[in-house]
XYZ file of N, CA, C and O in Angstrom:
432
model
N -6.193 15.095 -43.668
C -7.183 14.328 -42.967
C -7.813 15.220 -41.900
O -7.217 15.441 -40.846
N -8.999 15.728 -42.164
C -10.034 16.452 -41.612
C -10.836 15.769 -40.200
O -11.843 15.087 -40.384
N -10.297 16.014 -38.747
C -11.154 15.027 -37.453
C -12.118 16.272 -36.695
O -12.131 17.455 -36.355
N -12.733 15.263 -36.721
C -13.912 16.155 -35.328
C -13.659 16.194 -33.973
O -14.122 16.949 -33.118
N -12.687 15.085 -33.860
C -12.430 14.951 -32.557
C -11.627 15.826 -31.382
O -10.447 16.175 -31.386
N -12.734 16.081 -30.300
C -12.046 17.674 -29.912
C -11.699 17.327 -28.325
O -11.904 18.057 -27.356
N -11.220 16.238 -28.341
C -10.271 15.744 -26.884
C -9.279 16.625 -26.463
O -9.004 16.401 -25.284
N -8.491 17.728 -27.044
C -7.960 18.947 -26.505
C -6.772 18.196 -26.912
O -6.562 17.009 -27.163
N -5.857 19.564 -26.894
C -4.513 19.524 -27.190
C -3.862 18.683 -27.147
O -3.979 18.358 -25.965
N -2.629 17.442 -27.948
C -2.298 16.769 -26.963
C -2.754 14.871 -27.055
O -2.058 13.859 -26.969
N -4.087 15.071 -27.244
C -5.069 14.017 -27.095
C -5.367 12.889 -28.134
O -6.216 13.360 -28.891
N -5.221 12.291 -28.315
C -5.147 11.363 -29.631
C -6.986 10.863 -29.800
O -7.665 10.588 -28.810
N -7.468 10.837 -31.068
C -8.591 10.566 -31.815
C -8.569 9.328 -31.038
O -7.509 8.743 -31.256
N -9.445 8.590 -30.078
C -9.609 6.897 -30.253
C -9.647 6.310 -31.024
O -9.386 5.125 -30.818
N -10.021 6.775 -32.511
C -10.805 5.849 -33.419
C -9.090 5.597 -34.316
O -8.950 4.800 -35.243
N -8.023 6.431 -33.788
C -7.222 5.964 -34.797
C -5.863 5.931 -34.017
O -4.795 6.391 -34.419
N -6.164 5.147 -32.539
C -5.113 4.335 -32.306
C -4.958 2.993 -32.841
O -5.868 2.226 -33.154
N -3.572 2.772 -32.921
C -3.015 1.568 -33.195
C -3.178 0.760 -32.232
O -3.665 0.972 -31.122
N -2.556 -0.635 -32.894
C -2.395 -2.222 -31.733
C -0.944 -1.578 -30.671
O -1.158 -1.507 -29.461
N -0.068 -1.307 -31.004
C 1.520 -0.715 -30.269
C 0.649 0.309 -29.713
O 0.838 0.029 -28.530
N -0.280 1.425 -29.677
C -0.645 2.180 -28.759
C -1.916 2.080 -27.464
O -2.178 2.897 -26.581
N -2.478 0.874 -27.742
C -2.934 0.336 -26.808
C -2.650 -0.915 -26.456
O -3.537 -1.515 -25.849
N -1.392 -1.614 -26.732
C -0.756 -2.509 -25.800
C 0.273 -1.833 -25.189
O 1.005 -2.680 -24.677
N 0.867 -0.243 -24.905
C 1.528 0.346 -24.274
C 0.398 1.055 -23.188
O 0.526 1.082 -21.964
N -0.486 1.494 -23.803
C -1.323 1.686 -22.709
C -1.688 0.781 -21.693
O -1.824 1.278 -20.575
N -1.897 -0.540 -21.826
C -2.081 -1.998 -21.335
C -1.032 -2.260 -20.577
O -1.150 -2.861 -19.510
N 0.243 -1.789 -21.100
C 1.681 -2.393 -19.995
C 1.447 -0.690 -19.245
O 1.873 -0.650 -18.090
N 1.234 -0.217 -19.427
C 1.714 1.455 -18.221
C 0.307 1.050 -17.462
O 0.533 1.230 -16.265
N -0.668 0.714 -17.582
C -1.815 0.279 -16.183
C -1.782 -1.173 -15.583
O -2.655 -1.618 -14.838
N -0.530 -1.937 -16.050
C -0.474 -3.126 -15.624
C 0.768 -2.594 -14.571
O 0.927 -3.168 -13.493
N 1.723 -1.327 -15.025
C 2.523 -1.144 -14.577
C 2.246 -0.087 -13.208
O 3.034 0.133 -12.289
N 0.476 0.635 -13.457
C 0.344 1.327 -12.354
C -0.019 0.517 -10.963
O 0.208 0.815 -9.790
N -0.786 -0.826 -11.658
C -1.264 -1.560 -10.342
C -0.077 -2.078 -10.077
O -0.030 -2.451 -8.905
N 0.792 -2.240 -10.596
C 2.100 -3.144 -9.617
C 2.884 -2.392 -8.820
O 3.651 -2.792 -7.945
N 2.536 -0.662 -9.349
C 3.341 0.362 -8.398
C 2.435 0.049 -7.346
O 3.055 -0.472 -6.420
N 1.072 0.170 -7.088
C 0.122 0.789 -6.523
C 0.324 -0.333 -5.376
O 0.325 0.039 -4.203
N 0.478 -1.567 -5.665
C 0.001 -3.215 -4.862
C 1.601 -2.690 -3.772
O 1.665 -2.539 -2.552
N 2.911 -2.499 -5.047
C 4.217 -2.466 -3.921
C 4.260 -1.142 -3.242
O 5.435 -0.901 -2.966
N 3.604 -0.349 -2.923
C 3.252 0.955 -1.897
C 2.804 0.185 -0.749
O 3.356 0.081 0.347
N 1.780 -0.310 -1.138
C 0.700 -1.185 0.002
C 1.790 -2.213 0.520
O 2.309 -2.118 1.632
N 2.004 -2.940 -0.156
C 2.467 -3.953 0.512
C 4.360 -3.790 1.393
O 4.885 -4.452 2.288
N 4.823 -2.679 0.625
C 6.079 -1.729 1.537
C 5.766 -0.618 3.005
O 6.389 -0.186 3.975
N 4.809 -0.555 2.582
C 3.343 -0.022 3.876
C 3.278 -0.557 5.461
O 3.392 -0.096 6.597
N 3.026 -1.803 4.808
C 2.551 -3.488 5.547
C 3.993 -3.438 6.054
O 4.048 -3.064 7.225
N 5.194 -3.716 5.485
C 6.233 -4.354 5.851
C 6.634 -3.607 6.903
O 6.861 -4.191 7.963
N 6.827 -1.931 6.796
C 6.949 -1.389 7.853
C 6.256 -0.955 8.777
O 6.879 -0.724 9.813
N 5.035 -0.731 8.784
C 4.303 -1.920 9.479
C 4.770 -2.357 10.851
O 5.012 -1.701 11.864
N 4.833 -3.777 10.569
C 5.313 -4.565 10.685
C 7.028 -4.715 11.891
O 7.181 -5.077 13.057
N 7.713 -4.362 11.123
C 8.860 -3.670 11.780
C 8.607 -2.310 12.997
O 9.375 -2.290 13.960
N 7.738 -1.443 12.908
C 7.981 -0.407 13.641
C 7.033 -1.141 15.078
O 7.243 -1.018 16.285
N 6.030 -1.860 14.387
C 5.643 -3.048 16.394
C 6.445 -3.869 16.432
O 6.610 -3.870 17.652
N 7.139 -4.638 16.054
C 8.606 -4.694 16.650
C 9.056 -4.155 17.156
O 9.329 -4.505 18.304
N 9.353 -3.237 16.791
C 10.332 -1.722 17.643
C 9.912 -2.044 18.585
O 10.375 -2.907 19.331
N 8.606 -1.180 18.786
C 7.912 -1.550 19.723
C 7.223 -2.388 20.551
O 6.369 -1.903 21.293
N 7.407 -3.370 20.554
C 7.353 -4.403 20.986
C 8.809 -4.836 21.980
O 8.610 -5.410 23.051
N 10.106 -4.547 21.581
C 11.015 -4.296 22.432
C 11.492 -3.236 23.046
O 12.480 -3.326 23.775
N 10.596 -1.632 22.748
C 10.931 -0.707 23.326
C 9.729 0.494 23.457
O 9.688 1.532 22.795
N 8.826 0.085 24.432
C 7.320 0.806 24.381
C 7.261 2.341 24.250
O 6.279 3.023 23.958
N 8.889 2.861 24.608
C 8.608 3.931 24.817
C 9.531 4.530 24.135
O 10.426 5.147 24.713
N 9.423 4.394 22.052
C 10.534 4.702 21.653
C 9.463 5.723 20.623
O 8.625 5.366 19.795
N 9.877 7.099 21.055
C 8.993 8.102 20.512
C 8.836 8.126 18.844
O 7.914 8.458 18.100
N 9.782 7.765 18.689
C 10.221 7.646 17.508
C 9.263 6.907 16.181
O 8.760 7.119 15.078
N 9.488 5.799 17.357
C 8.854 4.274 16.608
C 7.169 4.399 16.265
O 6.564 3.996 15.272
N 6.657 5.114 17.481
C 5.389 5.707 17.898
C 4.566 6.219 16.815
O 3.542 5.851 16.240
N 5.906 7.845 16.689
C 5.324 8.462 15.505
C 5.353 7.373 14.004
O 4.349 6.850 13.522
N 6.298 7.278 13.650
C 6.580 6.262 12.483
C 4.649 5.352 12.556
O 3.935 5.457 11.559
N 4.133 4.577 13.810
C 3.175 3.641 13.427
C 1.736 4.528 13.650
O 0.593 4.170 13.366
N 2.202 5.836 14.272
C 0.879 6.365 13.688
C 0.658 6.898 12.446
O -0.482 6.861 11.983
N 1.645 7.435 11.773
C 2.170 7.926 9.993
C 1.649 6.714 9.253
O 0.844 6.970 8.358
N 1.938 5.509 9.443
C 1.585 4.757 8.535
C 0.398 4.090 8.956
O 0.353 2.973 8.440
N -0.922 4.415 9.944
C -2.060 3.662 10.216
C -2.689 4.919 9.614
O -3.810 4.854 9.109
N -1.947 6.144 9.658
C -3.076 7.328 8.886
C -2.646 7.333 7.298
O -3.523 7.834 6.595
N -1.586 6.922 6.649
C -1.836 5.948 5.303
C -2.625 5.250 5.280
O -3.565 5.580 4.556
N -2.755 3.833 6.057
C -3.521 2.919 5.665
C -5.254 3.557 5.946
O -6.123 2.696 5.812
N -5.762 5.053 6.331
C -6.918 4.969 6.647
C -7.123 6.904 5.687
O -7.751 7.898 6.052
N -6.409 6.696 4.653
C -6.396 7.663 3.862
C -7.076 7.776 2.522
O -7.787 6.841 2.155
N -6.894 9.032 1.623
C -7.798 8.445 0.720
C -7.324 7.840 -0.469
O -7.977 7.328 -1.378
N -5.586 8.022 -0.285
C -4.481 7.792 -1.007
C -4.629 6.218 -0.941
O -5.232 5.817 -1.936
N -4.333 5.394 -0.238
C -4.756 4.069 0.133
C -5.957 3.782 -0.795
O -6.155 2.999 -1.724
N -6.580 4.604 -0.251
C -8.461 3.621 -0.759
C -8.182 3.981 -2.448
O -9.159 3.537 -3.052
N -7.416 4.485 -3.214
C -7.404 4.536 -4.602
C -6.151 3.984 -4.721
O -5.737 4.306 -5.834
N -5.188 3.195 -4.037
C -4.221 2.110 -4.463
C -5.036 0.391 -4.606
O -5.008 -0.495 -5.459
N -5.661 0.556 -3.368
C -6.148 -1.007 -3.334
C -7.921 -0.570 -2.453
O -8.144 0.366 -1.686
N -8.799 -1.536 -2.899
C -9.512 -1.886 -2.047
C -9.945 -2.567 -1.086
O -11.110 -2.629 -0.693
N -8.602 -3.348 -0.486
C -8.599 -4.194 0.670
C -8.750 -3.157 1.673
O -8.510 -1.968 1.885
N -9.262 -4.187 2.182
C -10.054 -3.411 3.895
C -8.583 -3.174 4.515
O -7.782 -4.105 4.595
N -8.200 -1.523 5.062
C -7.119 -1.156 5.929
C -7.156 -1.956 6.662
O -6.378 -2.909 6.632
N -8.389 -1.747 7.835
C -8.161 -2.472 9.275
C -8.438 -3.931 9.182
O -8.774 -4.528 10.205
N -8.332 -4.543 8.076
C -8.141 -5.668 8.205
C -6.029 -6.396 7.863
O -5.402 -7.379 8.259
N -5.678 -5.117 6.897
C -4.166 -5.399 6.979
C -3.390 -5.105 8.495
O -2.479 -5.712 9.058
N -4.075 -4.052 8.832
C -3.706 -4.044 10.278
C -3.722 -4.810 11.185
O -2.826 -5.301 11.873
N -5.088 -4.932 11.173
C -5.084 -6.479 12.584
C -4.133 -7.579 12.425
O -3.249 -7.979 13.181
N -4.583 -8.050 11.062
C -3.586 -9.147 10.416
C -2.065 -9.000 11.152
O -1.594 -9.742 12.014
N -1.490 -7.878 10.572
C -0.274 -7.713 10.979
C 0.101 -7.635 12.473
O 1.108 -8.096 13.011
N -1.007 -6.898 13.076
C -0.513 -7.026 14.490
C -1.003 -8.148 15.224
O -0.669 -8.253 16.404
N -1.979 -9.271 14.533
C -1.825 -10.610 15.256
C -0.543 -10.701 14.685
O 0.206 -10.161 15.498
N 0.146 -11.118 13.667
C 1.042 -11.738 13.493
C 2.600 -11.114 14.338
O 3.542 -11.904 14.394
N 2.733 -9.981 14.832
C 3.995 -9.620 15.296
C 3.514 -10.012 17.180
O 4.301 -10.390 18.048
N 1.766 -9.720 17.369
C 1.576 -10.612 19.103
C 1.933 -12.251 18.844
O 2.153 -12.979 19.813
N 1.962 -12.660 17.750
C 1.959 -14.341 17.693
C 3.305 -14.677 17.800
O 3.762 -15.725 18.258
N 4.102 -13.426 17.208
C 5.838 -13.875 17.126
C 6.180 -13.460 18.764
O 7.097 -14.018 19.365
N 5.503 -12.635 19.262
C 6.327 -11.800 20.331
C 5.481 -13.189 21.250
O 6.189 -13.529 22.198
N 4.711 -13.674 21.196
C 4.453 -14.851 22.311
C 5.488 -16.329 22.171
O 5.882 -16.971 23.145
N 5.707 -16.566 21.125
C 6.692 -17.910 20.365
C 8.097 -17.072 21.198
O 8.824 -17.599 22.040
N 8.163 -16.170 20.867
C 9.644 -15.512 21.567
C 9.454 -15.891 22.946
O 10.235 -16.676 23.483
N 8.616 -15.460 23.468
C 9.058 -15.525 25.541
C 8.839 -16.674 25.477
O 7.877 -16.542 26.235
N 8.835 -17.935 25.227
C 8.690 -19.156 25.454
C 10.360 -19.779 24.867
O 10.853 -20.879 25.119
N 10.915 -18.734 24.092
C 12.328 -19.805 24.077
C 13.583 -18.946 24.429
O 14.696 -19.471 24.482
């Protein structure tokens, strides 16, 4: 069987994949966005946790570096080709929500 098809080494003809080779292709990009969504959203969580930290300890160098590492993720270019949700909108989000907990706290 004689092909023209000159996709390089390696490369399979389109015209003569199977149904099993593009419903494996179908689960490995169903499987990249679910890597891609739990980066982002393991991102968020810590996040999350490191204004906490901070939030009980302003001056924990540590914690500092850690939430500037992950606001220069969320404003990278690595980010902008996982998801297209707006960074500084997961951000704000999150840091109303850890000022909303840290205000419910001094009240009890």
């Amino acid at each position: 069987m004689s092909s023209t098809y000159k996709g390089g080494p390696g490369r399979k003809d389109p015209a003569a994949l199977d149904n099993n080779t593009i419903e494996s292709s179908c689960i490995n990009y169903d499987g990249a966005l679910n890597l891609a969504e739990a980066i982002v959203v393991q991102a968020a969580r810590d996040y999350c946790i490191v204004l906490n930290q901070l939030k009980f300890n302003k001056d924990d160098e540590s914690a500092e570096c850690e939430k500037d590492k992950i606001e220069r993720f969320f404003h990278s270019s690595w980010y902008n080709l996982l998801t297209n949700v707006n960074a500084d909108y997961i951000l704000k989000r999150i840091q109303q929500t850890v000022n909303r907990r840290m205000k419910s706290d001094d009240y009890m």
